[in-house]
Amino acid sequence: MEQLLEITRVPIEIEMKTSRAQLEYTRGTAELEVSRDKGGLSIKSRAIQLNIDTFEMRSSIVPTPTQAIEQGADKGKQAAYKATASFAQEGELYLKAQIGEDVQAQLSQTAISTQMFSQPGLDFIPKAAPEITWDPGEMNIRYEMDKLNFDWRVNKTKFEFIPGDIEISVKQKPEVIIKYVGGPLYVPPSADPDYEPVDVQA
């Protein structure tokens, strides 16, 4: 008997695309900024300072008003003491005078001798020396070297991970193709031009 059906199977067709995993990174960059602080040389000096105090020396020649008043008061006291002593000496001479003795001549002689030794003289020589002090000199030398400042600016390295990828696509779906390869079928069978009756014996 001739085969009437032809069965064809079409398998499934799958396309698969894969991409590998990747690790990408960007390199870090570094920037250097250099700044400079200038130093320098500084010298500070101070000369010797001489201090002369002439107050006492000038006061011994030309006293101040206050000193003049004090000196005048002292001279007045001394003059009063001398006058008292002179009057006492004169009274003592009068008490010890003898009859016929010339007391006035003795008093005159005493007064002359006293005046000779008590006459004021010119005095322009200072009685005190000036006070002299001095401060020593000073010198300060300061030297500073130049300074370099380094400022680093570093950008960190960045890493980026790209995972792998699998792409699956179906190009052809699975199929079953059934094809009839026989001749035409007539209904009723007697319509077939090549029909031959079947002899059926009872």
Coordinates of C-alpha atoms in Angstrom, one line a residue:
M1 CA 0.0 0.0 0.0
E2 CA 1.4 3.4 -1.0
Q3 CA 2.1 5.9 1.7
L4 CA -0.3 8.8 1.6
L5 CA 1.1 11.2 4.2
E6 CA 4.5 12.8 4.5
I7 CA 5.3 14.1 8.0
T8 CA 8.1 16.6 8.3
R9 CA 9.4 17.9 11.6
V10 CA 10.9 21.4 11.7
P11 CA 13.1 21.7 14.9
I12 CA 13.3 24.8 17.0
E13 CA 16.0 27.3 16.1
I14 CA 17.5 29.3 18.9
E15 CA 20.1 32.1 18.6
M16 CA 22.1 32.9 21.7
K17 CA 24.3 36.0 22.0
T18 CA 26.6 36.4 25.0
S19 CA 28.8 39.3 26.1
R20 CA 31.6 38.9 28.6
A21 CA 31.7 40.7 31.9
Q22 CA 34.0 43.7 31.9
L23 CA 35.8 45.7 34.6
E24 CA 36.4 49.3 33.5
Y25 CA 38.4 51.8 35.4
T26 CA 39.5 55.4 35.0
R27 CA 43.0 56.3 36.0
G28 CA 43.4 58.7 38.9
T29 CA 45.0 62.1 38.1
A30 CA 47.2 64.1 40.4
E31 CA 47.7 67.8 40.4
L32 CA 50.5 69.6 42.3
E33 CA 50.3 73.2 43.3
V34 CA 53.4 74.8 44.6
S35 CA 53.4 78.1 46.4
R36 CA 56.3 80.0 47.8
D37 CA 56.5 82.1 51.0
K38 CA 59.4 84.5 50.7
G39 CA 61.6 84.8 53.7
G40 CA 64.0 87.6 54.4
L41 CA 66.7 89.2 56.5
S42 CA 65.8 91.8 59.1
I43 CA 68.4 93.6 61.2
K44 CA 67.4 95.8 64.1
S45 CA 70.1 97.7 66.0
R46 CA 70.0 100.2 68.8
A47 CA 73.0 102.3 69.6
I48 CA 74.4 102.8 73.1
Q49 CA 72.3 105.3 74.9
L50 CA 74.1 107.7 77.3
N51 CA 72.0 109.2 80.1
I52 CA 73.4 112.3 81.9
D53 CA 71.5 113.7 84.9
T54 CA 72.8 117.2 85.7
F55 CA 70.0 118.3 88.1
E56 CA 72.2 118.2 91.2
M57 CA 75.1 119.9 89.5
R58 CA 72.9 122.7 88.2
S59 CA 71.1 123.0 91.5
S60 CA 74.4 123.5 93.3
I61 CA 75.1 126.6 91.1
V62 CA 71.6 127.9 90.4
P63 CA 69.2 126.3 92.8
T64 CA 65.5 125.9 92.0
P65 CA 63.0 128.2 93.8
T66 CA 62.2 125.5 96.3
Q67 CA 65.9 124.8 97.0
A68 CA 66.6 128.6 97.2
I69 CA 63.9 128.9 99.9
E70 CA 65.3 125.9 101.9
Q71 CA 68.9 127.3 101.6
G72 CA 67.7 130.8 102.6
A73 CA 66.0 129.3 105.7
D74 CA 69.1 127.4 106.6
K75 CA 71.3 130.5 106.2
G76 CA 68.8 132.4 108.3
K77 CA 69.1 129.9 111.1
Q78 CA 72.9 129.9 110.9
A79 CA 72.9 133.8 110.9
A80 CA 70.6 133.7 114.0
Y81 CA 73.0 131.2 115.7
K82 CA 76.0 133.3 114.8
A83 CA 74.3 136.5 116.0
T84 CA 73.3 134.8 119.3
A85 CA 76.9 133.6 119.7
S86 CA 78.2 137.1 118.9
F87 CA 75.9 138.8 121.4
A88 CA 76.8 136.2 124.0
Q89 CA 80.6 136.8 123.4
E90 CA 80.1 140.6 123.5
G91 CA 78.2 140.3 126.8
E92 CA 80.8 138.0 128.2
L93 CA 83.5 140.6 127.4
Y94 CA 81.4 143.3 129.1
L95 CA 81.1 141.1 132.2
K96 CA 84.8 140.4 132.4
A97 CA 85.9 143.9 131.7
Q98 CA 88.3 145.5 134.2
I99 CA 88.4 149.0 135.3
G100 CA 90.5 151.0 132.8
E101 CA 90.3 148.2 130.1
D102 CA 89.2 149.3 126.7
V103 CA 86.3 147.0 125.9
Q104 CA 85.3 148.8 122.7
A105 CA 88.7 148.1 121.2
Q106 CA 88.4 144.4 121.9
L107 CA 85.0 144.3 120.4
S108 CA 86.2 146.2 117.3
Q109 CA 89.1 143.7 116.9
T110 CA 86.7 140.7 117.2
A111 CA 84.3 142.2 114.7
I112 CA 87.0 142.8 112.2
S113 CA 88.4 139.3 112.5
T114 CA 84.9 137.8 112.2
Q115 CA 84.1 139.8 109.1
M116 CA 87.4 138.9 107.4
F117 CA 86.7 135.2 107.7
S118 CA 82.9 135.4 107.0
Q119 CA 83.1 137.5 103.8
P120 CA 81.3 135.6 101.0
G121 CA 83.2 134.9 97.8
L122 CA 82.3 134.1 94.2
D123 CA 81.6 130.4 93.7
F124 CA 80.9 129.0 90.3
I125 CA 82.2 125.5 90.8
P126 CA 79.5 122.8 91.0
K127 CA 79.3 121.1 94.3
A128 CA 78.0 117.8 92.7
A129 CA 79.1 115.8 89.7
P130 CA 76.5 114.8 87.0
E131 CA 75.1 111.3 87.3
I132 CA 76.1 109.4 84.1
T133 CA 74.4 106.1 83.2
W134 CA 74.3 104.2 79.9
D135 CA 72.3 101.5 78.3
P136 CA 74.2 99.0 76.2
G137 CA 73.6 98.8 72.5
E138 CA 71.6 95.9 71.0
M139 CA 71.5 94.2 67.6
N140 CA 69.0 91.6 66.5
I141 CA 69.5 89.7 63.3
R142 CA 66.7 87.5 62.0
Y143 CA 66.9 85.4 58.9
E144 CA 64.1 83.3 57.5
M145 CA 64.5 81.0 54.5
D146 CA 62.0 80.8 51.8
K147 CA 59.3 78.2 52.3
L148 CA 57.8 76.0 49.6
N149 CA 54.3 74.7 50.1
F150 CA 53.2 71.6 48.1
D151 CA 49.4 71.0 47.7
W152 CA 48.6 67.7 46.1
R153 CA 45.2 67.2 44.6
V154 CA 44.7 63.5 43.8
N155 CA 41.6 62.1 42.1
K156 CA 41.0 58.5 43.1
T157 CA 40.9 55.7 40.5
K158 CA 37.3 54.7 39.7
F159 CA 36.3 51.1 38.9
E160 CA 33.1 50.1 37.1
F161 CA 31.9 46.5 36.8
I162 CA 29.8 45.6 33.8
P163 CA 28.2 42.2 34.2
G164 CA 28.0 39.7 31.4
D165 CA 24.9 39.5 29.3
I166 CA 23.1 36.5 27.6
E167 CA 20.6 37.2 24.9
I168 CA 18.4 34.3 23.6
S169 CA 16.2 34.7 20.6
V170 CA 14.0 32.1 18.9
K171 CA 14.6 32.2 15.2
Q172 CA 12.3 29.2 14.3
K173 CA 9.5 27.7 16.3
P174 CA 9.2 24.0 16.2
E175 CA 6.7 22.7 13.7
V176 CA 5.3 19.4 12.4
I177 CA 4.3 19.6 8.7
I178 CA 1.9 16.9 7.5
K179 CA 1.7 16.7 3.8
Y180 CA -0.7 14.4 1.8
V181 CA 1.2 12.9 -1.0
G182 CA -1.5 10.4 -2.3
G183 CA -3.9 10.9 -5.1
P184 CA -7.3 12.5 -5.0
L185 CA -10.1 10.9 -3.1
Y186 CA -13.5 10.6 -4.8
V187 CA -16.6 10.3 -3.0
P188 CA -18.3 8.2 -3.9
P189 CA -15.4 6.1 -5.1
S190 CA -17.2 5.3 -8.3
A191 CA -16.6 8.8 -9.5
D192 CA -12.9 8.0 -10.0
P193 CA -12.2 7.6 -13.7
D194 CA -9.9 4.8 -12.9
Y195 CA -12.4 3.2 -10.7
E196 CA -12.6 -0.5 -10.9
P197 CA -15.3 -2.2 -9.1
V198 CA -14.1 -4.6 -6.5
D199 CA -15.3 -8.1 -7.0
V200 CA -16.7 -9.2 -3.8
Q201 CA -17.7 -12.8 -3.8
A202 CA -20.3 -13.8 -1.4

